[in-house]
Structure formats: C-alpha cells, structure tokens
PDB file of C-alpha atoms in Angstrom:
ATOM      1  CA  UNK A   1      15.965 -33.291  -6.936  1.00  0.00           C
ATOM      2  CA  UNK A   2      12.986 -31.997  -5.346  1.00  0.00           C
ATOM      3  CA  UNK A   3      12.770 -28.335  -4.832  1.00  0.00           C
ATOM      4  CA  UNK A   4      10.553 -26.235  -2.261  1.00  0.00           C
ATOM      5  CA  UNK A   5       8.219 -23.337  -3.831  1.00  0.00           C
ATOM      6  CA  UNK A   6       6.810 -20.080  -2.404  1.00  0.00           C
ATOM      7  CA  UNK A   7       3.202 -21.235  -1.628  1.00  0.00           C
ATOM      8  CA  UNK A   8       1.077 -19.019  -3.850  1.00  0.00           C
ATOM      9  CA  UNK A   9      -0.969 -17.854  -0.587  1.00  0.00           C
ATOM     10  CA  UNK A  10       0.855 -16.829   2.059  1.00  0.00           C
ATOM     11  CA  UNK A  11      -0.527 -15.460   5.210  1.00  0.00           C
ATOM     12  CA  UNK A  12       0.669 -13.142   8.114  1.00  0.00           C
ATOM     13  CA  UNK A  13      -0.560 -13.741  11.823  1.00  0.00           C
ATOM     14  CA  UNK A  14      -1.197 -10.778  13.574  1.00  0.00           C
ATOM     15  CA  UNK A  15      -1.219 -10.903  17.188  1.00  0.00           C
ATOM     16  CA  UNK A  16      -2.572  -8.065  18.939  1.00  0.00           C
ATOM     17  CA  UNK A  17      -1.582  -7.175  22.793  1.00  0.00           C
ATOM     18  CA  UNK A  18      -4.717  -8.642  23.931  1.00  0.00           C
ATOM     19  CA  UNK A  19      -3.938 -12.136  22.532  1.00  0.00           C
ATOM     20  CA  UNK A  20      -6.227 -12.344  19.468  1.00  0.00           C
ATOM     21  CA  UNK A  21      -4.263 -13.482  16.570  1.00  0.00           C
ATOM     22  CA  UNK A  22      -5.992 -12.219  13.643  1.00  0.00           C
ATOM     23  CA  UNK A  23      -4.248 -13.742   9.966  1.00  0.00           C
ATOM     24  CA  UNK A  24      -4.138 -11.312   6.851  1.00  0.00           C
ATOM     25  CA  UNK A  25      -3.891 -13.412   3.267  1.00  0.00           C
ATOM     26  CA  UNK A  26      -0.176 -11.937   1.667  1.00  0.00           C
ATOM     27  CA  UNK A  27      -1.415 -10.119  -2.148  1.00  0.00           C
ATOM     28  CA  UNK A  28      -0.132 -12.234  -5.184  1.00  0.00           C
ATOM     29  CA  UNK A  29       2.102 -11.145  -7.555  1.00  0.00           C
ATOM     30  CA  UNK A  30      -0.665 -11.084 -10.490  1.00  0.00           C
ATOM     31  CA  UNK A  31      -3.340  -9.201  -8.595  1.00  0.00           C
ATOM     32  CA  UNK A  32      -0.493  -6.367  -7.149  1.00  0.00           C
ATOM     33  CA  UNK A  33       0.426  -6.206 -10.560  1.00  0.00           C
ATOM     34  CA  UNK A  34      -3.520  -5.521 -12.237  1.00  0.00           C
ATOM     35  CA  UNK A  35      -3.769  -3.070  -9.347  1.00  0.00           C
ATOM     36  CA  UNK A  36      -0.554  -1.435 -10.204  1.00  0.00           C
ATOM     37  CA  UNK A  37      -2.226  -1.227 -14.391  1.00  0.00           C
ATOM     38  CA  UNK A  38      -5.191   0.083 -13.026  1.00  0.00           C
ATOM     39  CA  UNK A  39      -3.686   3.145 -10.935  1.00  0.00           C
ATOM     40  CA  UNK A  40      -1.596   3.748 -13.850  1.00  0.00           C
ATOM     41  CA  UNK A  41      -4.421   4.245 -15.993  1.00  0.00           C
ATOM     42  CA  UNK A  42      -5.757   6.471 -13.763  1.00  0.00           C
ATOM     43  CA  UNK A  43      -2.574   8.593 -13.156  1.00  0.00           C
ATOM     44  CA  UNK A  44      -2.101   8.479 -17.200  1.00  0.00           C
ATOM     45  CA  UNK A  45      -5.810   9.995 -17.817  1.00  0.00           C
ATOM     46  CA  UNK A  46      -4.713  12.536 -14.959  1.00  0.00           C
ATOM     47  CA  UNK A  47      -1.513  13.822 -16.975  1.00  0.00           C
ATOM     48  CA  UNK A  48      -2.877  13.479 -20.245  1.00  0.00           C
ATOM     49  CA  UNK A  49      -5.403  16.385 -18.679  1.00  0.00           C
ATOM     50  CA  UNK A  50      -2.587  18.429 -17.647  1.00  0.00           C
ATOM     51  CA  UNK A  51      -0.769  18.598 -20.681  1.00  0.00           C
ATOM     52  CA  UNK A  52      -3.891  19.520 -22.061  1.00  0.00           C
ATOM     53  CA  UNK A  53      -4.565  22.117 -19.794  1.00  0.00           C
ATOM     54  CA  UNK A  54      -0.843  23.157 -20.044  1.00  0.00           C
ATOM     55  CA  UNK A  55      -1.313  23.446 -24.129  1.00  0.00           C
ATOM     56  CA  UNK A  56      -4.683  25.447 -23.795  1.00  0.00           C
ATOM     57  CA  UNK A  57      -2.622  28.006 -21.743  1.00  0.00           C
ATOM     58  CA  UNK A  58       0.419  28.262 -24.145  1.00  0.00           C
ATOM     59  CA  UNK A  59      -0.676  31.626 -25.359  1.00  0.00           C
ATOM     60  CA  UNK A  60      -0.264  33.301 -22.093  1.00  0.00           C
ATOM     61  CA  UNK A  61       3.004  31.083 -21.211  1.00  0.00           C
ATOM     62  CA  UNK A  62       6.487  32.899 -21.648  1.00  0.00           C
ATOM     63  CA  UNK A  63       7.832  32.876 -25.214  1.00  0.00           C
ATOM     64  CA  UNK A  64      10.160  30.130 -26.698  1.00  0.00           C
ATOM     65  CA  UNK A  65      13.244  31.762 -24.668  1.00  0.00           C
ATOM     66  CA  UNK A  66      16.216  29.355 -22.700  1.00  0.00           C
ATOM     67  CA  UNK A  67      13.965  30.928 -19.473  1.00  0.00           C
ATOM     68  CA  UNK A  68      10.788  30.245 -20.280  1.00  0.00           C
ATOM     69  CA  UNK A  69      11.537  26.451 -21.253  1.00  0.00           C
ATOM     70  CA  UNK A  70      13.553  25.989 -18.211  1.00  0.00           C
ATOM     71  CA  UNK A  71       9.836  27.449 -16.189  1.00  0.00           C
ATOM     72  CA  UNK A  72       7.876  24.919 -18.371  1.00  0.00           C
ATOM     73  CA  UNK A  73      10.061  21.661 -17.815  1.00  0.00           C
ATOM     74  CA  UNK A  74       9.837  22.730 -14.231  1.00  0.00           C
ATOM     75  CA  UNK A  75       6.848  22.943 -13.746  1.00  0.00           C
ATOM     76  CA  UNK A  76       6.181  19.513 -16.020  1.00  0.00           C
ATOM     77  CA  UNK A  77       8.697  17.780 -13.607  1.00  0.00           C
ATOM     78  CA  UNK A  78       6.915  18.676 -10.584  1.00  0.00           C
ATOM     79  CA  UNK A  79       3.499  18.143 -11.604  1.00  0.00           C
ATOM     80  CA  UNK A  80       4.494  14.274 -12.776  1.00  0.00           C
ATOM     81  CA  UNK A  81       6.135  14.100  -8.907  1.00  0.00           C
ATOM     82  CA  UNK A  82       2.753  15.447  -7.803  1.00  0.00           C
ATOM     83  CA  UNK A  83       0.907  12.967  -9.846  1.00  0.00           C
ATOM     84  CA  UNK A  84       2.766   9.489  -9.672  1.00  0.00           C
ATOM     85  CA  UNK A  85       3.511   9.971  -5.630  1.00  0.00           C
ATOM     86  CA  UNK A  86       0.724  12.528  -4.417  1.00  0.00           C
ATOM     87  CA  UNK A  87      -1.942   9.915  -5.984  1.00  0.00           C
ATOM     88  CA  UNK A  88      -0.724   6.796  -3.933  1.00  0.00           C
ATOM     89  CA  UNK A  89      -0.170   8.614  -0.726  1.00  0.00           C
ATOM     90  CA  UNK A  90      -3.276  10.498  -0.628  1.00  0.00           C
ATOM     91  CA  UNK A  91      -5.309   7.591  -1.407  1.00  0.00           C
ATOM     92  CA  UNK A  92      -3.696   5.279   1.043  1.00  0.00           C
ATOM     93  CA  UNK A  93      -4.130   7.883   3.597  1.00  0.00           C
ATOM     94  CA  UNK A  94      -7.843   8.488   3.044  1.00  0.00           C
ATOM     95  CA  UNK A  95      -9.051   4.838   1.988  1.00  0.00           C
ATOM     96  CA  UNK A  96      -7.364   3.530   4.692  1.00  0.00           C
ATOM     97  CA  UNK A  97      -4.351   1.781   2.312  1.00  0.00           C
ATOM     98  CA  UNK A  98      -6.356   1.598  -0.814  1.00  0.00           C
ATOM     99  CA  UNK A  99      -6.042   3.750  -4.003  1.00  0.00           C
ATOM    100  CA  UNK A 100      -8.818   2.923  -6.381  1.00  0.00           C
ATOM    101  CA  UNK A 101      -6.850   0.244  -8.173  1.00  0.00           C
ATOM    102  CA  UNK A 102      -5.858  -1.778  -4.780  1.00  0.00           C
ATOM    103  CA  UNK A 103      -9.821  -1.421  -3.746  1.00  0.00           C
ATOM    104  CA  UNK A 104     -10.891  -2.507  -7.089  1.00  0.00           C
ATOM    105  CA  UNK A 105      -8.415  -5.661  -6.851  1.00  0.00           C
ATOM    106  CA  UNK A 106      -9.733  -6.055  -2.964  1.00  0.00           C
ATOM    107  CA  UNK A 107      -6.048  -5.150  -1.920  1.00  0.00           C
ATOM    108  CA  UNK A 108      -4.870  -3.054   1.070  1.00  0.00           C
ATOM    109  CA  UNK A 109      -1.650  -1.897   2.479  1.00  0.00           C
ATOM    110  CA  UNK A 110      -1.628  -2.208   6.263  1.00  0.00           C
ATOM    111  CA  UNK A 111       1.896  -1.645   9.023  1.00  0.00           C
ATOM    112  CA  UNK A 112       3.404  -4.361   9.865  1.00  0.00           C
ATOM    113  CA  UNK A 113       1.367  -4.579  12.598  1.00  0.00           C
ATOM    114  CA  UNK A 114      -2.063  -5.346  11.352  1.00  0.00           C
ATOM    115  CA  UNK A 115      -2.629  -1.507  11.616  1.00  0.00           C
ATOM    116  CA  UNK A 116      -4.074   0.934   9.509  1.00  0.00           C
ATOM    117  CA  UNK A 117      -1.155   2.605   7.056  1.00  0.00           C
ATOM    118  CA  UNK A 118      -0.480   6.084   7.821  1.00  0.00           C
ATOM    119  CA  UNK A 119       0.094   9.241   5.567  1.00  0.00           C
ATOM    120  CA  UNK A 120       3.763   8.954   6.806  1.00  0.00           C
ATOM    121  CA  UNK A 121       4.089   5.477   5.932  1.00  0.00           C
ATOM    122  CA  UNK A 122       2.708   5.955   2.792  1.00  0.00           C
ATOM    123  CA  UNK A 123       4.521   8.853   2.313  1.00  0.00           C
ATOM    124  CA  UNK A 124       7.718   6.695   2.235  1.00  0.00           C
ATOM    125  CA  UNK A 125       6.801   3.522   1.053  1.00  0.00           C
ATOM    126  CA  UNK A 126       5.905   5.593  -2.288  1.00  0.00           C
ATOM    127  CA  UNK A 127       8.668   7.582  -2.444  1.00  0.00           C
ATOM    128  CA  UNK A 128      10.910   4.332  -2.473  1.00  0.00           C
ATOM    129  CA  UNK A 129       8.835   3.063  -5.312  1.00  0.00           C
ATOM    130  CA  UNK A 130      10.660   5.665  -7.912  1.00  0.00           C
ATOM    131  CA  UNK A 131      13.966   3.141  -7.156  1.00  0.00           C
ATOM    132  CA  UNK A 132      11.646  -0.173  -7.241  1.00  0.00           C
ATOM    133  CA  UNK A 133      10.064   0.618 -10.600  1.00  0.00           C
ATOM    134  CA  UNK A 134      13.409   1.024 -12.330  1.00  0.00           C
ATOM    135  CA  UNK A 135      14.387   0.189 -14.575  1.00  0.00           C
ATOM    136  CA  UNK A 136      12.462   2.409 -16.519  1.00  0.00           C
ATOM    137  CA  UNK A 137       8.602   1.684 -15.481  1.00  0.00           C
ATOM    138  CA  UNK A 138       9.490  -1.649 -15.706  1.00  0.00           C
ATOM    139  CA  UNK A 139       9.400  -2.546 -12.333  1.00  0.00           C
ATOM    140  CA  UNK A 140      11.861  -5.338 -11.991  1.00  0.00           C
ATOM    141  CA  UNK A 141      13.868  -4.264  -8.969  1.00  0.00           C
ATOM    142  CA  UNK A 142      10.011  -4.126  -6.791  1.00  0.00           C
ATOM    143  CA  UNK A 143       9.289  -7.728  -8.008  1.00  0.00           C
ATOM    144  CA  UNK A 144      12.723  -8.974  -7.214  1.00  0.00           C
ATOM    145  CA  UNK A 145      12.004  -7.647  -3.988  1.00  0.00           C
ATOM    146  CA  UNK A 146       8.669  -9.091  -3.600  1.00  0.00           C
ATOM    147  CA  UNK A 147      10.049 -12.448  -4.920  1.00  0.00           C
ATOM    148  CA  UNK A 148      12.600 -12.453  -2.436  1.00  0.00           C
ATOM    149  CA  UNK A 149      10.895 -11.809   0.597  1.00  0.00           C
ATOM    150  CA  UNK A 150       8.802 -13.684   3.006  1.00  0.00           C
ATOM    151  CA  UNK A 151       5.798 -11.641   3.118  1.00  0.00           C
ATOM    152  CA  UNK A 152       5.640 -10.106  -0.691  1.00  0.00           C
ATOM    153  CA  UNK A 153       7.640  -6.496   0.347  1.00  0.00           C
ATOM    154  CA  UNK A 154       9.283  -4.184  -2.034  1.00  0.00           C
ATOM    155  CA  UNK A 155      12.061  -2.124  -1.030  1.00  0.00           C
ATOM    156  CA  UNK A 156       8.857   0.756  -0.691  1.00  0.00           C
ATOM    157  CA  UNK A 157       7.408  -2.179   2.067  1.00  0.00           C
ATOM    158  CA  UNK A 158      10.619  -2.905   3.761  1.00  0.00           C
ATOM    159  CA  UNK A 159      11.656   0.873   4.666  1.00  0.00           C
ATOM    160  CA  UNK A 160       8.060   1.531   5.409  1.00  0.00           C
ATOM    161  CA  UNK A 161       7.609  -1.538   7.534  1.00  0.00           C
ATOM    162  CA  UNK A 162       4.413  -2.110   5.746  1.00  0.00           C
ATOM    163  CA  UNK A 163       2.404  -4.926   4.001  1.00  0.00           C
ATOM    164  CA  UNK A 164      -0.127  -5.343   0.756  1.00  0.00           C
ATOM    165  CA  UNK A 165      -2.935  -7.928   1.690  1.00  0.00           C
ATOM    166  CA  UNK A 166      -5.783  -9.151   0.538  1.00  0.00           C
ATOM    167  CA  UNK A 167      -9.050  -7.275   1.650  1.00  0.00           C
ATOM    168  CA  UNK A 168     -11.190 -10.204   3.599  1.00  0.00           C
ATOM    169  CA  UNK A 169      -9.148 -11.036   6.607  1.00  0.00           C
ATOM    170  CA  UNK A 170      -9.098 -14.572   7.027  1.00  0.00           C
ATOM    171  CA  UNK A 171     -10.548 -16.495  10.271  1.00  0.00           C
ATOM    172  CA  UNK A 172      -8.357 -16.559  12.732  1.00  0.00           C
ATOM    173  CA  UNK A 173      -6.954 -19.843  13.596  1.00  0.00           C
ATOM    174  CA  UNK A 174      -8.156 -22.355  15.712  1.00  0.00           C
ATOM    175  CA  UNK A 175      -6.469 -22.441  19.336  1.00  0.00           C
ATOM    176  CA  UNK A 176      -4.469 -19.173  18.900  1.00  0.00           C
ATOM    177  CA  UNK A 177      -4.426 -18.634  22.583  1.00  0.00           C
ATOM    178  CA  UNK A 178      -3.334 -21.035  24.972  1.00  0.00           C
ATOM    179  CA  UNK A 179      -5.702 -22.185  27.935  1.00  0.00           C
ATOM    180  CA  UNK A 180      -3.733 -20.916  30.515  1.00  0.00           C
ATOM    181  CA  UNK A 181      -3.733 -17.312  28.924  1.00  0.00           C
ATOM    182  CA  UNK A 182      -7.723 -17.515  28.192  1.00  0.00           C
ATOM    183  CA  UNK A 183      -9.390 -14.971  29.705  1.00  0.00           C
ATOM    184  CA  UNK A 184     -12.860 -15.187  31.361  1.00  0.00           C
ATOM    185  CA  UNK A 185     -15.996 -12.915  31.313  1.00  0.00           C
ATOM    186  CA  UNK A 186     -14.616 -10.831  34.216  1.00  0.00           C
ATOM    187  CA  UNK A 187     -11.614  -9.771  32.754  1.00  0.00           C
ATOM    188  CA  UNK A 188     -14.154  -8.905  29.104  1.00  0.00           C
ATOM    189  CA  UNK A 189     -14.682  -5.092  30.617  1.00  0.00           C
ATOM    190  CA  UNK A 190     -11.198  -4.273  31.145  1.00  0.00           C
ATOM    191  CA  UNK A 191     -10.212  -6.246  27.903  1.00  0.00           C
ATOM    192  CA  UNK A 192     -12.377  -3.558  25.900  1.00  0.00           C
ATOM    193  CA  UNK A 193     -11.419  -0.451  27.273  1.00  0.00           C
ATOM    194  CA  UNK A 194      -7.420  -1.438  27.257  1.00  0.00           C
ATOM    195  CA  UNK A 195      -8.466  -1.582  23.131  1.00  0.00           C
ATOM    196  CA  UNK A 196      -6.284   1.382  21.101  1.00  0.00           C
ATOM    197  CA  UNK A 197      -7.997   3.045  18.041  1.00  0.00           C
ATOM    198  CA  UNK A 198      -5.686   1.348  15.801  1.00  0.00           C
ATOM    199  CA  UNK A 199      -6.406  -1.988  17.499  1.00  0.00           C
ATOM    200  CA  UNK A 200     -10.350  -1.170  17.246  1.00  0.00           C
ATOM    201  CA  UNK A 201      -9.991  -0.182  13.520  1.00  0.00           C
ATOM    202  CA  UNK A 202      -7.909  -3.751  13.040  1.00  0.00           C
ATOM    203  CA  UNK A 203     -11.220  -5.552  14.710  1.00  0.00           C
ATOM    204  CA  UNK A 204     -13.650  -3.863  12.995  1.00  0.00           C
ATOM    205  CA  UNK A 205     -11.809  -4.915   9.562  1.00  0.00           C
ATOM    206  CA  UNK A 206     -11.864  -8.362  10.362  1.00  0.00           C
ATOM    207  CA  UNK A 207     -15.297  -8.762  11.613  1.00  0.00           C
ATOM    208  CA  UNK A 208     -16.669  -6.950   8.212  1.00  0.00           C
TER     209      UNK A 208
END
C-alpha cells in the first residue's frame, strides 16, 4: 500500500495586502537541529564562564550555611533562565530572528505573516521551548511537534504564531496575481506609499 510522505521542502506563500505573494522555503529537521547544537555550544561556553566567575568569587560568598546555599542555588537558577531564554530572545530580536547558530545554518524565524519576529514573539516562542525540549534536553516533544505540523512548528511556533525558514526567499511564483487584479503604472505611486515598515522590511529580504 502506497503511503504519502512529508516532502522534505516545504514552502509557505506569503501574500502581502498589496497582492505580491512572496514564498519562504519551511527549515528541515536536520539543519533546525545543527542550529539548535550550535547555540548550545554557545550558551554552554557562556555558563561554563559563570561558574567560573562564580568559583573565583567564593571567598567573598556567604559561608557553607542552609542561607547562604539557598542565595547560591538562586542565583545559579536564575542565571541558567537568563542564559538558555535571554540568549534566543535577544538575538532574535536584534538579528532580526537569527541567533548566531540559525544565521550560521542560513535559518530565520519570521510571524506568520512573512514579518519580521518581534521581541514579544520571541519572548514567548522561547519560553514555550522549556516544555518542547523535555524530556530532559532531549527535545522530543518540539520534534513531535514539528513532525506533526504542516509548516515545521513547535509548540514555541504555534503559541507564538511564528515560523523557522530558510534564509534566501525563494522566487515568487509565476502568475500569483490574477489579470483582473494586476495593477498598472498609475496605481505604482500609491502602491508604494500604502507599503508598512514590516511589509518594506519583508521586500527588502526577498530582493537580497
């Protein structure tokens, strides 16, 4: 019996208000998942250095007392929180959806939309990622997600409403618009100025 497979490339059409259908290529298992290895390097090196810098100041830490190890598994606690979420959000926000892994693997999280991802987005998506890596770093409950949906989300994606492409937008395809929607030189001027930030940013991707 024949059965149907997930195409290994899937793409997302994107059609803006203006009629221009722009399509994103949908990231691949394998390359979300050398992305992933490479941010976790990073965040590894980065609290590696803090225990470091948290053993270079155990002279001047409280003494060995039920207080003062409460103080220090605090403060361990948070700065882990600070390091495997603040990393992702606050390169997403400033790379416009890239931490250096995702830009190193030419991978990008963008809104549902086709817009950029914003630090609130970001902010969530990552914050669901603490349920999609369980069980314990392993991740299975994020790739059952992204198994199971159309466009590659994990439960981070689908709360955020946001997607992980590939860089390079691909051309858009032919006859996207239909003739009697076409618009012609006159209309170009207002066409351009009805353009939102968001839209321009989307554009300006695409024709890199």
């Amino acid at each position: 019996m024949a059965t149907t497979a997930r195409p290994l490339e899937q793409t997302v059409d994107v059609e803006t208000p203006e009629l221009v259908l722009l399509s994103y290529s949908v990231a691949g298992v394998g390359s979300r998942v050398l992305a992933a290895l490479t941010d976790y390097a990073i965040c590894a090196v980065a609290l590696i250095a803090l225990v470091v810098a948290l053993i270079a100041l155990e002279p001047r830490l409280p003494s060995a007392t039920p207080a003062g190890i409460s103080w220090a598994a605090a403060v361990l606690i948070l700065a882990q929180f600070a390091v495997l979420w603040g990393y992702y959000v606050l390169f997403e926000g400033l790379m416009d959806g890239q931490t250096p892994g995702k830009r190193i693997h030419r991978l990008r999280v963008v809104r549902e939309g086709g817009f950029s991802v914003t630090f609130g987005a970001s902010a969530v998506r990552n914050l669901v990622r603490f349920v999609d890596m369980q069980p314990v770093f392993f991740y299975l409950v994020g790739l059952g997600s992204i198994l199971a949906t159309r466009r590659g989300q994990r439960l981070g994606d689908l709360v955020a409403g946001t997607i992980v492409v590939r860089e390079a937008l691909r051309p858009p395809r032919a006859a996207a618009i239909a003739p009697s929607t076409a618009l012609d030189a006159s209309e170009t001027p207002t066409l351009q100025t009805a353009l939102s930030e968001d839209e321009f940013r989307v554009l300006d991707r695409f024709m890199e």
